CSV table of C-alpha atoms in Angstrom, one decimal:
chain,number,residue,atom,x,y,z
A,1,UNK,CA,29.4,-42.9,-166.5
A,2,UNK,CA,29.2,-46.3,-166.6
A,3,UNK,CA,33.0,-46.8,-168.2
A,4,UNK,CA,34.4,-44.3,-165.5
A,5,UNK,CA,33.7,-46.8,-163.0
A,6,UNK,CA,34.4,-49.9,-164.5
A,7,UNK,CA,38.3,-48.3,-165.5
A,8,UNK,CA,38.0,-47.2,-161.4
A,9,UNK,CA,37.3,-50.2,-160.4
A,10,UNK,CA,39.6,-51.9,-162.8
A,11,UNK,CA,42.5,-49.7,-161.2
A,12,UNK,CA,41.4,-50.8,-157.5
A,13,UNK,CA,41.6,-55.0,-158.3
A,14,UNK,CA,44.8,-54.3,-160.6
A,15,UNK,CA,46.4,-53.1,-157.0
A,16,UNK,CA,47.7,-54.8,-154.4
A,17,UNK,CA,44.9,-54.5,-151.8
A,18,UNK,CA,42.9,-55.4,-154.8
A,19,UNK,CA,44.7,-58.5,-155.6
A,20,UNK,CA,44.5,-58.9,-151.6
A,21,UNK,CA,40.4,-58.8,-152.0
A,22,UNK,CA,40.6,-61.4,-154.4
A,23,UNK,CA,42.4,-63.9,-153.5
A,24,UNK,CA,40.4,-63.4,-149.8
A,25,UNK,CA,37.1,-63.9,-151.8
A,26,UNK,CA,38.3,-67.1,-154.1
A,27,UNK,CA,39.4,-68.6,-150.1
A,28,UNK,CA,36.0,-67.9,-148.5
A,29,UNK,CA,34.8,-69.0,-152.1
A,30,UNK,CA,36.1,-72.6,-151.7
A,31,UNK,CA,35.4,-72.8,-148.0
A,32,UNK,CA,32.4,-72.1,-147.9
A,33,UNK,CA,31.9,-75.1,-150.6
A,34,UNK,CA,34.3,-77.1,-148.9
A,35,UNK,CA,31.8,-76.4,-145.5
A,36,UNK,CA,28.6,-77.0,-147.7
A,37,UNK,CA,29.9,-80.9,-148.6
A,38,UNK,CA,29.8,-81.7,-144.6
A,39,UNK,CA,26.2,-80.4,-144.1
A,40,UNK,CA,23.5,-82.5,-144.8
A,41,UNK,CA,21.2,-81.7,-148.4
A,42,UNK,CA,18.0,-81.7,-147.0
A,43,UNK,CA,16.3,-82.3,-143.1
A,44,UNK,CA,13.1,-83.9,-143.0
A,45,UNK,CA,10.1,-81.3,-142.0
A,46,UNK,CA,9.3,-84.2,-139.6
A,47,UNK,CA,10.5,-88.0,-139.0
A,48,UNK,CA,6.4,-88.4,-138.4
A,49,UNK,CA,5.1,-86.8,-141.1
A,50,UNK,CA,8.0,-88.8,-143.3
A,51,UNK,CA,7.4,-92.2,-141.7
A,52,UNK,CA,3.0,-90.8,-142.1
A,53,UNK,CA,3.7,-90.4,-146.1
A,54,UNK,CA,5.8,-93.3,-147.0
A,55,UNK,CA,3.2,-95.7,-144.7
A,56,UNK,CA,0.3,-93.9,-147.2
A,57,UNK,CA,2.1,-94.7,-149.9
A,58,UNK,CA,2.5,-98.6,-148.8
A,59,UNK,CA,-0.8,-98.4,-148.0
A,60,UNK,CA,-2.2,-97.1,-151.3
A,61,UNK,CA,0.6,-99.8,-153.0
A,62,UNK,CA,-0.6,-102.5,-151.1
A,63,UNK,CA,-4.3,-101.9,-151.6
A,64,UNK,CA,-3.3,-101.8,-155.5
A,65,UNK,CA,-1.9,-104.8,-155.5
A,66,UNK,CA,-4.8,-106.5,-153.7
A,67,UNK,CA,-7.4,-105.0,-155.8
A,68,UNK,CA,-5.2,-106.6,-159.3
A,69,UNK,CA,-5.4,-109.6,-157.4
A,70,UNK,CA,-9.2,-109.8,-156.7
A,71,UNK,CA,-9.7,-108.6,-160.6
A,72,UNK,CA,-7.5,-111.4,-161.3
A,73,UNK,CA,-9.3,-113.8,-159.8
A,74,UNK,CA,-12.6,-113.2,-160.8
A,75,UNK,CA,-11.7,-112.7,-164.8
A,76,UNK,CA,-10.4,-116.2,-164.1
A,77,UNK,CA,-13.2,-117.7,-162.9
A,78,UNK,CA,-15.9,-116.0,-165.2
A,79,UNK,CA,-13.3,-116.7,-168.2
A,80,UNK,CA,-13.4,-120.5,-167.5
A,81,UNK,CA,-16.8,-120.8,-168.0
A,82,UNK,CA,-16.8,-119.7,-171.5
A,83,UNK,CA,-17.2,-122.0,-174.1
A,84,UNK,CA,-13.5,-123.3,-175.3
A,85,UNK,CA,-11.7,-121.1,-173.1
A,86,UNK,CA,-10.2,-124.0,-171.0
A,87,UNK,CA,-7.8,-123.4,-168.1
A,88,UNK,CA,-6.7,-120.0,-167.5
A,89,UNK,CA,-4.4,-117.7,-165.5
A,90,UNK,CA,-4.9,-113.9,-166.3
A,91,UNK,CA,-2.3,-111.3,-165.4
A,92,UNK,CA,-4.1,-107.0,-164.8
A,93,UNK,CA,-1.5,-104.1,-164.5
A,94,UNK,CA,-2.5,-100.8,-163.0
A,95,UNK,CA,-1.9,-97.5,-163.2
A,96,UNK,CA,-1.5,-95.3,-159.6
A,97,UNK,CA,-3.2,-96.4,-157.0
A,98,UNK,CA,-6.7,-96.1,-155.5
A,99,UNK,CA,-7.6,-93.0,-154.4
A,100,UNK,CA,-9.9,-91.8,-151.8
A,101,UNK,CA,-12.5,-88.8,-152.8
A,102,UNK,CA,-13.7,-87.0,-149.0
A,103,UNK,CA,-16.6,-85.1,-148.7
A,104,UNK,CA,-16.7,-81.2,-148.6
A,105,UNK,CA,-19.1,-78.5,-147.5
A,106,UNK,CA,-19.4,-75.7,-149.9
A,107,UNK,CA,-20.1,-72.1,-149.2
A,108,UNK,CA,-20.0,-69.4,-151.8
A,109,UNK,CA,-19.9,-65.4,-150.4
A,110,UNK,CA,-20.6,-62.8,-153.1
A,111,UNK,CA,-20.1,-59.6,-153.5
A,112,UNK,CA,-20.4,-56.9,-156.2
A,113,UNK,CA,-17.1,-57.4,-157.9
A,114,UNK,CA,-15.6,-60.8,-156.9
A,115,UNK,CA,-17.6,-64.6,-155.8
A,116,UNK,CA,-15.2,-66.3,-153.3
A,117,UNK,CA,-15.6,-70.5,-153.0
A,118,UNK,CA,-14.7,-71.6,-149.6
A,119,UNK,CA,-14.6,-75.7,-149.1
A,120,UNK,CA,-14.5,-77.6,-146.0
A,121,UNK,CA,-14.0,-81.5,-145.5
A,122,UNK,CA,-17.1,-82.9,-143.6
A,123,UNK,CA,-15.0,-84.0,-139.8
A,124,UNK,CA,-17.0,-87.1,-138.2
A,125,UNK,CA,-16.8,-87.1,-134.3
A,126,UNK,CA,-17.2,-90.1,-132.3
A,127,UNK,CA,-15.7,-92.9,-129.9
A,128,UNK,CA,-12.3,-93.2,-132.0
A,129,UNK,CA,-11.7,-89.7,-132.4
A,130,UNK,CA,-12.3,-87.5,-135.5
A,131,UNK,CA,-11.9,-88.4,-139.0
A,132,UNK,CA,-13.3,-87.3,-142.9
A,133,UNK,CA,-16.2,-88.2,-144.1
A,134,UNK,CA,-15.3,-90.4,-147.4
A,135,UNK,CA,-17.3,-90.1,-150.3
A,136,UNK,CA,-16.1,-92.4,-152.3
A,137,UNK,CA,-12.7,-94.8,-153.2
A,138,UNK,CA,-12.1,-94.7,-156.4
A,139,UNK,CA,-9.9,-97.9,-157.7
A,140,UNK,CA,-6.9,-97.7,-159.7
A,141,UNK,CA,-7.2,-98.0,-163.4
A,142,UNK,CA,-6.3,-101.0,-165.3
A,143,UNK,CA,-3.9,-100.2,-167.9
A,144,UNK,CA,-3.5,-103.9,-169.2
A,145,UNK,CA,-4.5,-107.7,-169.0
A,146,UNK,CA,-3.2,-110.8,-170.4
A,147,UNK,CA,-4.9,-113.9,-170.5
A,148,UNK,CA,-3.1,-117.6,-171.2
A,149,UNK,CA,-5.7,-120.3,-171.6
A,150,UNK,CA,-5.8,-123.7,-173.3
A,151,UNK,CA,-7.8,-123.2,-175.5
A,152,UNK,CA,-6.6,-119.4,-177.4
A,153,UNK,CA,-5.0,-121.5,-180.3
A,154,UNK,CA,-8.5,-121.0,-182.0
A,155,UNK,CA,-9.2,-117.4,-183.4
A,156,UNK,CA,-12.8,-117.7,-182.0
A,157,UNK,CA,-11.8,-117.9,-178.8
A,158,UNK,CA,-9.2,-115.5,-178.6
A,159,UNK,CA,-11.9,-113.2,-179.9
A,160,UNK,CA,-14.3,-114.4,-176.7
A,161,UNK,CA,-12.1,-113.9,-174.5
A,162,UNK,CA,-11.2,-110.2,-175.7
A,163,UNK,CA,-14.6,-108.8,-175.8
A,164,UNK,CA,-15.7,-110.2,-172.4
A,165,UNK,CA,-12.3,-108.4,-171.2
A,166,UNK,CA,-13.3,-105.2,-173.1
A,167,UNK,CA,-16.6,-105.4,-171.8
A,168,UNK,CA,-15.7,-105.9,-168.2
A,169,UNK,CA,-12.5,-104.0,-167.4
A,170,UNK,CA,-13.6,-101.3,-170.5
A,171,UNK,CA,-10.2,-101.3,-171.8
A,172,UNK,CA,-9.5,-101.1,-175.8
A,173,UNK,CA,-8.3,-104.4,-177.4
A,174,UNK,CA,-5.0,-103.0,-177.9
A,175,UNK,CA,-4.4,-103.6,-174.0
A,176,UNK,CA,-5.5,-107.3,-174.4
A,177,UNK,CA,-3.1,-110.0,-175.1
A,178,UNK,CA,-4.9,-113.7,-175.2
A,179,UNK,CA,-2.1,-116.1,-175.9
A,180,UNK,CA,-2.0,-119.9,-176.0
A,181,UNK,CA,-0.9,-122.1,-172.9
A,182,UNK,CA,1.7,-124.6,-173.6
């Protein structure tokens, strides 16, 4: 059945209304790819909800950076204190970016054969219009720290300097580089 039609067929393109067909379909072929290069690849669902994520995104980027910053700062300052630590600069890196954990109601409806979970964010109403309820921000993880002080030439400060790291930021030693100052 099958090869009767493929021979029929055969016998149709090998004609010349079938060599017609062709070349008509390899033309629209390479217009409509020649028409598809003009056109643009993708339109925007919105130019505000674009502009809304990319402005999240510098927001969350900035907040990074400021949190690093304020880590930074206070390593320093606790780090000085220690006994033969010196003057020292410390350097965090993070990985993502805060994020922000909203509240949500919960309601569960049960029947006999299924349990369907419905959640809702908690909406706060008042002067400057509606918003979520946050629960909680949770800041970006640190993924590493390095510390340059005056005084990491000695072993026993290196090792000070590491474990009051460890035990502030909770980050393996493996992410903690102590180096000398020049």
């Amino acid at each position: 059945m099958w090869k009767k039609r493929i021979e029929s067929l055969k016998k149709r393109l090998q004609s010349e209304q079938g060599i017609r067909w062709i070349v008509f379909l390899g033309i629209a072929g390479l217009a409509c790819i020649l028409i598809s290069g003009f056109l643009p690849d993708k339109e925007p669902a919105s130019d505000s909800a674009a502009g809304l994520d990319s402005t999240l995104e510098e927001t969350a980027y900035v907040q990074t950076q400021a949190y690093c910053r304020e880590m930074e700062a206070r390593l320093t300052a606790i780090l000085e204190q220690v006994e033969g630590v010196g003057t020292c600069e410390v350097m965090l890196t993070a990985s993502g970016t805060s994020e922000t954990v909203y509240a949500q109601d919960e309601t569960t409806q049960q029947d006999d054969t299924r349990r369907q979970l419905e959640q809702r964010y908690v909406i706060l109403s008042d002067d400057a219009g509606e918003r979520a309820l946050v629960e909680q921000v949770v800041s970006p993880s640190i993924s590493g720290v390095i510390v340059v002080c005056s005084g990491a030439a000695s072993g026993v400060v290196q090792e000070r300097v590491t474990c009051a790291v460890q035990a502030v930021l909770a980050l393996p030693a493996s992410r903690i580089c102590v180096v000398p100052a020049q």
